JSON list of C-alpha atoms in Angstrom, two decimals:
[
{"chain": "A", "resi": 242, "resn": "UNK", "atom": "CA", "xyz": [-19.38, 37.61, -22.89]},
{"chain": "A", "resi": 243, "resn": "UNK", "atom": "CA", "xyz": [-22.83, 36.85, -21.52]},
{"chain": "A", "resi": 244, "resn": "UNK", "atom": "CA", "xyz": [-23.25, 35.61, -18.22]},
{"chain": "A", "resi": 245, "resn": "UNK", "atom": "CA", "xyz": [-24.86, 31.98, -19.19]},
{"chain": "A", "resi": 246, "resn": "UNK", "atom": "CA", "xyz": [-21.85, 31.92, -21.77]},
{"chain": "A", "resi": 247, "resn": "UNK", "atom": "CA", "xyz": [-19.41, 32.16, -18.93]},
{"chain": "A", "resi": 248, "resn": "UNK", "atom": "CA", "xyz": [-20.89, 29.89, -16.20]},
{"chain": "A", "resi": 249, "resn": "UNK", "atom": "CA", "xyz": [-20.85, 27.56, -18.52]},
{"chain": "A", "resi": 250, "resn": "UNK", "atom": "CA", "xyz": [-17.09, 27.70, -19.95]},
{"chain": "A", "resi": 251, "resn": "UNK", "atom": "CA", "xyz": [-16.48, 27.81, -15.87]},
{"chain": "A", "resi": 252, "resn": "UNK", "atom": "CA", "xyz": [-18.70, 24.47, -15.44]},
{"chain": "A", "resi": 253, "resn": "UNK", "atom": "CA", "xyz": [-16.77, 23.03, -18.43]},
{"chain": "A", "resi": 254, "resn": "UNK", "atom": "CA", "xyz": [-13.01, 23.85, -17.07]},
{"chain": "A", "resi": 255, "resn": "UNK", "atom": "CA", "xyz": [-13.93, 23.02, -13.81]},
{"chain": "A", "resi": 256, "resn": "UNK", "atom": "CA", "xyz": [-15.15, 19.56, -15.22]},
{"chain": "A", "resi": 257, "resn": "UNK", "atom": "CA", "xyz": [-11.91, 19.01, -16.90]},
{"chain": "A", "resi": 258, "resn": "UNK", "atom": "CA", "xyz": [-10.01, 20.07, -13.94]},
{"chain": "A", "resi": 259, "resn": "UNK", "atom": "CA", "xyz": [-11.70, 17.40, -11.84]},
{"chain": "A", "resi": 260, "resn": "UNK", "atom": "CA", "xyz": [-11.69, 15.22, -14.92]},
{"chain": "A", "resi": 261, "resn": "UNK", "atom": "CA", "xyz": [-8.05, 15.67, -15.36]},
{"chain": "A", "resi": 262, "resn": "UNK", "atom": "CA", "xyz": [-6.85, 15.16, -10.99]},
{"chain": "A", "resi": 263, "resn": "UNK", "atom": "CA", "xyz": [-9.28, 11.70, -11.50]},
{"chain": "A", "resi": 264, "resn": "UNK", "atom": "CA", "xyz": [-6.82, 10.57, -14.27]},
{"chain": "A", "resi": 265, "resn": "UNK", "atom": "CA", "xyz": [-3.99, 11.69, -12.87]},
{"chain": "A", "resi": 266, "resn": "UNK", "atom": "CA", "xyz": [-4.59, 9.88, -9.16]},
{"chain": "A", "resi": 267, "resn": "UNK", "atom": "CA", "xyz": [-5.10, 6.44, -11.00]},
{"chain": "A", "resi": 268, "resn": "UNK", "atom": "CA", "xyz": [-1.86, 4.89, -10.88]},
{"chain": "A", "resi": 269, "resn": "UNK", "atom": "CA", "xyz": [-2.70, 1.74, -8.60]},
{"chain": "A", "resi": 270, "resn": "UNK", "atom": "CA", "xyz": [-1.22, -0.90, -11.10]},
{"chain": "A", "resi": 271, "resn": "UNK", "atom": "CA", "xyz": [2.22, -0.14, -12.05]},
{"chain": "A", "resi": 272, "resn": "UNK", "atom": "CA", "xyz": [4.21, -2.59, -11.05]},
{"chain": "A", "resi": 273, "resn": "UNK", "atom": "CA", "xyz": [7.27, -1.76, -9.86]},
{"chain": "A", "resi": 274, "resn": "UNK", "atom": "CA", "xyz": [10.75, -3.24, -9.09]},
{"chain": "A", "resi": 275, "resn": "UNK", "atom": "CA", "xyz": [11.59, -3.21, -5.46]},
{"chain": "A", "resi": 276, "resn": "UNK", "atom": "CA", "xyz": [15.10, -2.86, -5.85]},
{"chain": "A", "resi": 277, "resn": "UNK", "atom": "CA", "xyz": [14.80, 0.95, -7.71]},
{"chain": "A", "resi": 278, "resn": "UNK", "atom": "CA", "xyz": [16.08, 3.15, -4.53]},
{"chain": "A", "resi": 279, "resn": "UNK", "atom": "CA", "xyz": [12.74, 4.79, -3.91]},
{"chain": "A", "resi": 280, "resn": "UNK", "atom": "CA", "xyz": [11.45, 1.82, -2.14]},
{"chain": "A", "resi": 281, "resn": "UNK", "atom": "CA", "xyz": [12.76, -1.40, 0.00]},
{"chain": "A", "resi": 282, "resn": "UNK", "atom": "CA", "xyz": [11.47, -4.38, -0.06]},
{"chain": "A", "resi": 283, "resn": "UNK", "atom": "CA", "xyz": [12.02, -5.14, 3.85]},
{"chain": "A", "resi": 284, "resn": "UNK", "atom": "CA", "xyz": [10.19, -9.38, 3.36]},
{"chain": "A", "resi": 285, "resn": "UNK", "atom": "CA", "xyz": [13.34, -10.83, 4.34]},
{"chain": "A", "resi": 286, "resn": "UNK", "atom": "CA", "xyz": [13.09, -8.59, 7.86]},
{"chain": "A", "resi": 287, "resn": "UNK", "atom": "CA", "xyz": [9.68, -8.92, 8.70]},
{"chain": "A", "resi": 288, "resn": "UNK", "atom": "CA", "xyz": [9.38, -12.85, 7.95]},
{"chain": "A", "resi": 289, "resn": "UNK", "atom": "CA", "xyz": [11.14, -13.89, 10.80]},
{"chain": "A", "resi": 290, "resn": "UNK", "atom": "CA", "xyz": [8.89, -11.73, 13.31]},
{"chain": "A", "resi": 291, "resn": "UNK", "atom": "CA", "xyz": [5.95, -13.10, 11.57]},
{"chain": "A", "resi": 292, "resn": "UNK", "atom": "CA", "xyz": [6.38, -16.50, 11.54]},
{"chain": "A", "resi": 293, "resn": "UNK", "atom": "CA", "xyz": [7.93, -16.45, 15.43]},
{"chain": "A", "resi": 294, "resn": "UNK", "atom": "CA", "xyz": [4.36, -15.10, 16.43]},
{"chain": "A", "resi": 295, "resn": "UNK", "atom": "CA", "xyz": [2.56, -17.68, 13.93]},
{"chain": "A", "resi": 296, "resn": "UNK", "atom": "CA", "xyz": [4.62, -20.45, 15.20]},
{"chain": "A", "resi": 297, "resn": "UNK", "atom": "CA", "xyz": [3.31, -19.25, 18.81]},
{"chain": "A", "resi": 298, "resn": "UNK", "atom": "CA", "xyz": [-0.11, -19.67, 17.93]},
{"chain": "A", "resi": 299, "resn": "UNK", "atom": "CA", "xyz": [0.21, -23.11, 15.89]},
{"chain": "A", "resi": 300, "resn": "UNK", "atom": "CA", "xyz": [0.19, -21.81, 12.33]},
{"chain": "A", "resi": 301, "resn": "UNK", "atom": "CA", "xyz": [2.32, -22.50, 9.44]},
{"chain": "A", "resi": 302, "resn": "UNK", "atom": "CA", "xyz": [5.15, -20.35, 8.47]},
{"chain": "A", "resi": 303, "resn": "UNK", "atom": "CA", "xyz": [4.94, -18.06, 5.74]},
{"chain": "A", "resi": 304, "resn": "UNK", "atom": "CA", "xyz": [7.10, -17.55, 2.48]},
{"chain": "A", "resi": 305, "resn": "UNK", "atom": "CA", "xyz": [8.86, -14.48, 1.08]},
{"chain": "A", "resi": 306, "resn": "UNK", "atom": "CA", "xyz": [6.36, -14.75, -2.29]},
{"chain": "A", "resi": 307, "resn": "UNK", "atom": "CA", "xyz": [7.26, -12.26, -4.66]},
{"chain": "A", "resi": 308, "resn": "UNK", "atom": "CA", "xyz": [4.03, -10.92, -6.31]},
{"chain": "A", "resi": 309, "resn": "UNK", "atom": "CA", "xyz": [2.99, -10.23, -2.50]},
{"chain": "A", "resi": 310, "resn": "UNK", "atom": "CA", "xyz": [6.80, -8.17, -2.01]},
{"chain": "A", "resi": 311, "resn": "UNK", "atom": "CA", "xyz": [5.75, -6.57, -5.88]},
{"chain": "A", "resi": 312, "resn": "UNK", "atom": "CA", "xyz": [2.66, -5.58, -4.55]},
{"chain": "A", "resi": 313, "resn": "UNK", "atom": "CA", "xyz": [3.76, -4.39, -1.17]},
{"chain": "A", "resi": 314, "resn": "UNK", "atom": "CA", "xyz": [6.36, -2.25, -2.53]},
{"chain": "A", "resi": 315, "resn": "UNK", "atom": "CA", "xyz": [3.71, -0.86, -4.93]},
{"chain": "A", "resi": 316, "resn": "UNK", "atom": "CA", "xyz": [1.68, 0.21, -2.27]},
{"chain": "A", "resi": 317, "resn": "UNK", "atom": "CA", "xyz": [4.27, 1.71, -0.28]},
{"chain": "A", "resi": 318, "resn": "UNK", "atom": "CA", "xyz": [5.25, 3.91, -2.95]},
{"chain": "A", "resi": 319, "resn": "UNK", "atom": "CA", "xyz": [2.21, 5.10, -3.91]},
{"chain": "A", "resi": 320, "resn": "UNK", "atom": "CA", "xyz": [1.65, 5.73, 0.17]},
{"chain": "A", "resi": 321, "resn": "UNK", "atom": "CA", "xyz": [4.52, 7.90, 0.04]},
{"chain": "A", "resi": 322, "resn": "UNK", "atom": "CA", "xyz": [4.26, 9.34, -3.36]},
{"chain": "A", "resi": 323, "resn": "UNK", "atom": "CA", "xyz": [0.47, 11.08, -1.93]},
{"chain": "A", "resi": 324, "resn": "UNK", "atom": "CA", "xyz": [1.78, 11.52, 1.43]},
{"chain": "A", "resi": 325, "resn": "UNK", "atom": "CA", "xyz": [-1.36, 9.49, 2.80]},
{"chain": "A", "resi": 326, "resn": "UNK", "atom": "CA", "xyz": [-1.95, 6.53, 4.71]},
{"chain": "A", "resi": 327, "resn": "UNK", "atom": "CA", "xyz": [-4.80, 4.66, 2.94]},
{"chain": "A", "resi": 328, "resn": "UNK", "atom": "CA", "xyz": [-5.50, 1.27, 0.88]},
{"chain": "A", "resi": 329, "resn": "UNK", "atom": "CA", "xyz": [-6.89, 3.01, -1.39]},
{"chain": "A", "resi": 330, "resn": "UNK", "atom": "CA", "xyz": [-5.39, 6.00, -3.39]},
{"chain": "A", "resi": 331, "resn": "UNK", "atom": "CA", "xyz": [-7.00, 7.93, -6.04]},
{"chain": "A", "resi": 332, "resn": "UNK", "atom": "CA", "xyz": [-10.05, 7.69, -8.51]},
{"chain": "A", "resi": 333, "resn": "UNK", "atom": "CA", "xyz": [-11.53, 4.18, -9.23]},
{"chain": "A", "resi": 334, "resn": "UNK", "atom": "CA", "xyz": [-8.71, 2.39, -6.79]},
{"chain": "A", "resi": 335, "resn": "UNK", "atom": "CA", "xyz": [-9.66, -1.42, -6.18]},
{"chain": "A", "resi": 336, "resn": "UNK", "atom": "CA", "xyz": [-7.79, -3.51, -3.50]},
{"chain": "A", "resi": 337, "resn": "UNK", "atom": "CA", "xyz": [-8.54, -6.71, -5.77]},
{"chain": "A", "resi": 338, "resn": "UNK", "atom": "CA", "xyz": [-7.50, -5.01, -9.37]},
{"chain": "A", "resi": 339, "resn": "UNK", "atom": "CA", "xyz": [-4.03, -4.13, -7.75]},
{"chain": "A", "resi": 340, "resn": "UNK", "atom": "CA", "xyz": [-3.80, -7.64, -6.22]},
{"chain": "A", "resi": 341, "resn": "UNK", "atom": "CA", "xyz": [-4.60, -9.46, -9.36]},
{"chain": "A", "resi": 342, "resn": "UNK", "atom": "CA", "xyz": [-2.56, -6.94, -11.28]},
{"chain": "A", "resi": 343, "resn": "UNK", "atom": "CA", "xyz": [0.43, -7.86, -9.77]},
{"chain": "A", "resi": 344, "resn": "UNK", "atom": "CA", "xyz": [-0.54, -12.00, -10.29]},
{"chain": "A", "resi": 345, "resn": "UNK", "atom": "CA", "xyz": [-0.76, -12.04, -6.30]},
{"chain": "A", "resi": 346, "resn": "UNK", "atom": "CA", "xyz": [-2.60, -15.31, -5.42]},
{"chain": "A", "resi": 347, "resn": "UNK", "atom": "CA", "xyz": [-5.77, -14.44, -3.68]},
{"chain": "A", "resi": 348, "resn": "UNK", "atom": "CA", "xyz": [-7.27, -14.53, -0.93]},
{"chain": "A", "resi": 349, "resn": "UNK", "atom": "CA", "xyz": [-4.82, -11.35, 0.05]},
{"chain": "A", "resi": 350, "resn": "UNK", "atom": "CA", "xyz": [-4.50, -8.99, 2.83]},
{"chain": "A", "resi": 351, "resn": "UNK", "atom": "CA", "xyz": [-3.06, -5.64, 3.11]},
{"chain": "A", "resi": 352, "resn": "UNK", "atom": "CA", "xyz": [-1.64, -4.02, 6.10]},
{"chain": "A", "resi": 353, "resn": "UNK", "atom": "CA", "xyz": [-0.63, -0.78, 6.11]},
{"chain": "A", "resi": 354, "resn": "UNK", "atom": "CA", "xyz": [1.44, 1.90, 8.53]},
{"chain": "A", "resi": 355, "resn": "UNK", "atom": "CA", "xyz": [3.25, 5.43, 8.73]},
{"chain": "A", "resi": 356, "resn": "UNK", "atom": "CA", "xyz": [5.62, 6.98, 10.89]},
{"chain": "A", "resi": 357, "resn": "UNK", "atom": "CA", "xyz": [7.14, 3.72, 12.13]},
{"chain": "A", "resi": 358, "resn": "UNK", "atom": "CA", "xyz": [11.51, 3.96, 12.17]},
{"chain": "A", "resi": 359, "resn": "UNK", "atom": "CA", "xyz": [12.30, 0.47, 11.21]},
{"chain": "A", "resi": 360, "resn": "UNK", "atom": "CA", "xyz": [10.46, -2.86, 10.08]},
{"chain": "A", "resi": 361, "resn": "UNK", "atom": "CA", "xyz": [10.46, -4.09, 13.85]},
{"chain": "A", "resi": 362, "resn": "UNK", "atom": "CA", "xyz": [8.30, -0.99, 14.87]},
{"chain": "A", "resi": 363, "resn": "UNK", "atom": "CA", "xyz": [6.05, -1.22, 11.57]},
{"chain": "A", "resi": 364, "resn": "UNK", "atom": "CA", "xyz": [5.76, -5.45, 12.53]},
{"chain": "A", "resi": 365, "resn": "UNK", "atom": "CA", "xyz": [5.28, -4.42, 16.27]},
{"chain": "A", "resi": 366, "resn": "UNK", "atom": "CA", "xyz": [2.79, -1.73, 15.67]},
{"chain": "A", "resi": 367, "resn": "UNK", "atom": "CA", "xyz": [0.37, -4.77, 13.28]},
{"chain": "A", "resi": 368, "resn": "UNK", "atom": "CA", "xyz": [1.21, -6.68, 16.30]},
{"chain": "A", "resi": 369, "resn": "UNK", "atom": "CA", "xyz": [-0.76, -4.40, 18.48]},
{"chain": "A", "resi": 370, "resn": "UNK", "atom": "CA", "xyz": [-3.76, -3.83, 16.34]},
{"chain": "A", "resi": 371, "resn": "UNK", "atom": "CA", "xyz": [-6.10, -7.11, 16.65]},
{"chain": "A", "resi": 372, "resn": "UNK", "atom": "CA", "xyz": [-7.46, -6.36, 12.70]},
{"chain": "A", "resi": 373, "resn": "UNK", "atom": "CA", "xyz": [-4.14, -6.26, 11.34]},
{"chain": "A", "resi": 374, "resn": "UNK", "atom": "CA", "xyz": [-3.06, -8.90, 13.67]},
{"chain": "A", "resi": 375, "resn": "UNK", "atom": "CA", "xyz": [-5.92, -10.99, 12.45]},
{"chain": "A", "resi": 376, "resn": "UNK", "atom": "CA", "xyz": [-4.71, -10.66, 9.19]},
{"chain": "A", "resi": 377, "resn": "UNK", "atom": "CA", "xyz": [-1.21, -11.82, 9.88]},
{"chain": "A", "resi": 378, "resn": "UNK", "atom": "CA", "xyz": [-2.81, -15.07, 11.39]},
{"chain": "A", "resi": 379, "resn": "UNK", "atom": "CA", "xyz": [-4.69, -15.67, 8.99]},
{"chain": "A", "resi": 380, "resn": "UNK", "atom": "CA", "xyz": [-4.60, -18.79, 6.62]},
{"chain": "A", "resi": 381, "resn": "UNK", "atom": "CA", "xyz": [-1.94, -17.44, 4.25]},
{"chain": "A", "resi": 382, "resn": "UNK", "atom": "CA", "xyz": [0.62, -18.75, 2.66]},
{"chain": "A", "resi": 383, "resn": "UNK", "atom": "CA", "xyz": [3.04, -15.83, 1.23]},
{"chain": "A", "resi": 384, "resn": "UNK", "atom": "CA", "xyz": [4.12, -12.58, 2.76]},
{"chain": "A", "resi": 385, "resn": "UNK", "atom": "CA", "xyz": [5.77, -9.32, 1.19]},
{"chain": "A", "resi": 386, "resn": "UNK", "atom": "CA", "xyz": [6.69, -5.98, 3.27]},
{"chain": "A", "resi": 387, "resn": "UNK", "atom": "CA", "xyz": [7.89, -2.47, 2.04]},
{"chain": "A", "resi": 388, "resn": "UNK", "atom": "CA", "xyz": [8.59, 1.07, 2.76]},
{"chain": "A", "resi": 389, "resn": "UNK", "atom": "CA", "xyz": [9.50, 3.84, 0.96]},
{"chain": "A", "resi": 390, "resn": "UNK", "atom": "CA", "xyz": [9.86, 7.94, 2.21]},
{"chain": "A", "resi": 391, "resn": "UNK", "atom": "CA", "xyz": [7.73, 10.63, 1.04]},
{"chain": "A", "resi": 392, "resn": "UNK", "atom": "CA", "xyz": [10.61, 13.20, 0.69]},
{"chain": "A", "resi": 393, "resn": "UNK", "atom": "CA", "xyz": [8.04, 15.66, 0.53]},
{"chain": "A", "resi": 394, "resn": "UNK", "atom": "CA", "xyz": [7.38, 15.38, 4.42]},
{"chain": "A", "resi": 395, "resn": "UNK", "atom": "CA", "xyz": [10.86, 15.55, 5.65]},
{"chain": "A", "resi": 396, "resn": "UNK", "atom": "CA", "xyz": [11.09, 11.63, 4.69]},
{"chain": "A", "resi": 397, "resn": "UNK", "atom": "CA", "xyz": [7.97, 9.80, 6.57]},
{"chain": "A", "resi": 398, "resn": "UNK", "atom": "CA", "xyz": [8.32, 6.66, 5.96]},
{"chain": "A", "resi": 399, "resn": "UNK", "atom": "CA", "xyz": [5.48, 4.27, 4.66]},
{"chain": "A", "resi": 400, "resn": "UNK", "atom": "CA", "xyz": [4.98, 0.61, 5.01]},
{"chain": "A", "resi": 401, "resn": "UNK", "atom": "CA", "xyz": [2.89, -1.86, 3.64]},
{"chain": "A", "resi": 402, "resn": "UNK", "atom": "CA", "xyz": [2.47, -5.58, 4.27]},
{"chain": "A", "resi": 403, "resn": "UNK", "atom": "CA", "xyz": [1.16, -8.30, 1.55]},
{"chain": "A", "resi": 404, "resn": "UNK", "atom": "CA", "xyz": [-0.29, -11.88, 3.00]},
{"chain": "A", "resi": 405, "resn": "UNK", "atom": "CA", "xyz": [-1.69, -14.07, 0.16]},
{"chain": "A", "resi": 406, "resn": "UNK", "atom": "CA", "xyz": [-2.90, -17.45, -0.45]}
]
């Protein structure tokens, strides 16, 4: 074939290639049931930590809500299913679009974390980190946590925290 003839069929698979990895990445709204072995819902854990250091600092207590633990385990799993720390995963993601798509009441807040053993290490490490910290202070009303493994890294575990209105 002639050379112009081939850079282009190149251009064009390459094209569909990236076309076809964008597609593939954009799985931010499944919702997913917490209770399906790949992922824990750990709310019932982490609310007690939470609302000891809210109750320090005058604040209301927080609420297991479920479209925040929905949402959290969500996010976990897709953590773990890329094998990346990050709010946002894959082509076109949108903090808000997975928030509303799982009917969690906004304002919401995400925090996020790897590597951490058990839900007192994952709480402890937001603890330490004033942003994530601010967010757990902040004026919300419900509260979700997850993790789930990525068995592809020997089983590094992923967590992900839900505050919303």
């Amino acid at each position: 074939m002639p050379e112009p003839v081939l850079n282009r069929r190149r251009l064009i698979l390459i094209s569909a290639g990236v076309m076809t990895a964008a597609i593939t990445g954009c799985r931010s709204t499944d919702i997913l049931n917490p209770d399906d072995g790949q992922a824990r819902a750990e709310t019932d854990a982490a609310l007690p930590m939470v609302n000891r250091l809210r109750q320090s600092r005058g604040l209301s207590s927080l609420s297991r809500g479920r479209p925040a633990e929905v949402a959290a385990v969500a996010q976990a799993k897709r953590m773990a299913r890329a094998g990346e720390m990050s709010h946002l995963i894959g082509f076109n993601d949108s903090f808000g679009a997975r928030m509303k798509g799982h009917g969690v009441p906004l304002p919401a807040a995400e925090n996020i974390a790897a590597g951490q053993d058990s839900v007192e290490r994952a709480v402890q490490a937001w603890i330490d980190s004033k942003r994530h910290l601010d967010n757990m202070t902040g004026s919300f009303n419900g509260l979700g946590v997850a993790v789930a493994w990525d068995s592809a890294s020997g089983n590094r575990p992923y967590w992900a925290m839900v505050l919303s209105a």
